[in-house]
Amino acid sequence: MIARLRGRLIAKDPREVVVDVGGVGYQVIVPLSTYYRLPEMPAEVSLFTHTHVREDAIQLFGFSTRDEQSLFELLQGVSGIGARLATNILSGISVEELVPALSDGNVARLRAVPGVGKKLAA
């Protein structure tokens, strides 16, 4: 498992980045919260990562903080939430807002996140 990447940012898009580590470019899917914290290219970056293995692909998901990574992994434990939806949720609500919304059962705030419907929010 790849737990962290540190290297030079060589491509940057709101959905994914490419980090060059020793001549190997790693494609990393990131939430918008991480994307907005990234420096301009070509700068040194460090990302906490989650290695997602599926039958047809191995994907890296990157985060600027451990809290963001932990919440991503926690969200995937919820029935109906996969890696992509967890990334979308973190793109639509900050960790600082999401944790209280979940603990308080704030369904209205959760439904405001794209991709989260009534049933999932409940």
PDB file of N, CA and C in Angstrom, residues 75 78-81 85 89 102 107 110-111 115-122:
ATOM      1  N   LEU A  75     -15.878   7.224   5.601  1.00  0.00           N
ATOM      2  CA  LEU A  75     -17.043   7.337   4.718  1.00  0.00           C
ATOM      3  C   LEU A  75     -17.235   6.094   3.863  1.00  0.00           C
ATOM      4  N   VAL A  78     -19.524   3.262   4.963  1.00  0.00           N
ATOM      5  CA  VAL A  78     -20.974   3.438   4.931  1.00  0.00           C
ATOM      6  C   VAL A  78     -21.527   2.775   3.673  1.00  0.00           C
ATOM      7  N   SER A  79     -22.572   1.995   3.843  1.00  0.00           N
ATOM      8  CA  SER A  79     -23.195   1.315   2.713  1.00  0.00           C
ATOM      9  C   SER A  79     -23.636   2.339   1.662  1.00  0.00           C
ATOM     10  N   GLY A  80     -23.224   2.119   0.429  1.00  0.00           N
ATOM     11  CA  GLY A  80     -23.608   3.013  -0.656  1.00  0.00           C
ATOM     12  C   GLY A  80     -22.582   4.085  -0.968  1.00  0.00           C
ATOM     13  N   ILE A  81     -21.518   4.167  -0.165  1.00  0.00           N
ATOM     14  CA  ILE A  81     -20.478   5.165  -0.417  1.00  0.00           C
ATOM     15  C   ILE A  81     -19.195   4.463  -0.837  1.00  0.00           C
ATOM     16  N   LEU A  85     -17.573   8.629  -4.473  1.00  0.00           N
ATOM     17  CA  LEU A  85     -18.562   9.422  -3.746  1.00  0.00           C
ATOM     18  C   LEU A  85     -17.949  10.028  -2.490  1.00  0.00           C
ATOM     19  N   ILE A  89     -17.965  13.925  -1.630  1.00  0.00           N
ATOM     20  CA  ILE A  89     -18.458  14.467  -0.363  1.00  0.00           C
ATOM     21  C   ILE A  89     -17.422  15.414   0.232  1.00  0.00           C
ATOM     22  N   LEU A 102     -22.413  15.071  10.718  1.00  0.00           N
ATOM     23  CA  LEU A 102     -22.641  13.635  10.921  1.00  0.00           C
ATOM     24  C   LEU A 102     -23.039  13.339  12.362  1.00  0.00           C
ATOM     25  N   VAL A 107     -29.272  16.235   8.496  1.00  0.00           N
ATOM     26  CA  VAL A 107     -29.611  15.675   7.193  1.00  0.00           C
ATOM     27  C   VAL A 107     -29.663  16.759   6.125  1.00  0.00           C
ATOM     28  N   LEU A 110     -26.161  17.588   4.952  1.00  0.00           N
ATOM     29  CA  LEU A 110     -25.599  16.471   4.203  1.00  0.00           C
ATOM     30  C   LEU A 110     -26.229  16.365   2.819  1.00  0.00           C
ATOM     31  N   ARG A 111     -27.513  16.638   2.710  1.00  0.00           N
ATOM     32  CA  ARG A 111     -28.199  16.563   1.410  1.00  0.00           C
ATOM     33  C   ARG A 111     -27.746  17.665   0.473  1.00  0.00           C
ATOM     34  N   GLY A 115     -24.509  14.504  -4.877  1.00  0.00           N
ATOM     35  CA  GLY A 115     -24.387  13.052  -4.865  1.00  0.00           C
ATOM     36  C   GLY A 115     -24.965  12.394  -3.620  1.00  0.00           C
ATOM     37  N   VAL A 116     -25.322  13.208  -2.623  1.00  0.00           N
ATOM     38  CA  VAL A 116     -25.893  12.679  -1.383  1.00  0.00           C
ATOM     39  C   VAL A 116     -27.390  12.925  -1.399  1.00  0.00           C
ATOM     40  N   GLY A 117     -28.144  11.846  -1.472  1.00  0.00           N
ATOM     41  CA  GLY A 117     -29.596  11.945  -1.489  1.00  0.00           C
ATOM     42  C   GLY A 117     -30.181  11.808  -0.093  1.00  0.00           C
ATOM     43  N   LYS A 118     -31.491  11.822  -0.055  1.00  0.00           N
ATOM     44  CA  LYS A 118     -32.234  11.743   1.214  1.00  0.00           C
ATOM     45  C   LYS A 118     -31.894  10.474   2.000  1.00  0.00           C
ATOM     46  N   LYS A 119     -31.918   9.344   1.328  1.00  0.00           N
ATOM     47  CA  LYS A 119     -31.676   8.065   1.997  1.00  0.00           C
ATOM     48  C   LYS A 119     -30.253   7.981   2.549  1.00  0.00           C
ATOM     49  N   LEU A 120     -29.284   8.366   1.759  1.00  0.00           N
ATOM     50  CA  LEU A 120     -27.893   8.311   2.185  1.00  0.00           C
ATOM     51  C   LEU A 120     -27.624   9.284   3.320  1.00  0.00           C
ATOM     52  N   ALA A 121     -28.201  10.479   3.241  1.00  0.00           N
ATOM     53  CA  ALA A 121     -28.001  11.488   4.295  1.00  0.00           C
ATOM     54  C   ALA A 121     -28.544  11.005   5.628  1.00  0.00           C
ATOM     55  N   ALA A 122     -29.661  10.257   5.576  1.00  0.00           N
ATOM     56  CA  ALA A 122     -30.263   9.752   6.810  1.00  0.00           C
ATOM     57  C   ALA A 122     -29.395   8.652   7.393  1.00  0.00           C
TER      58      ALA A 122
END
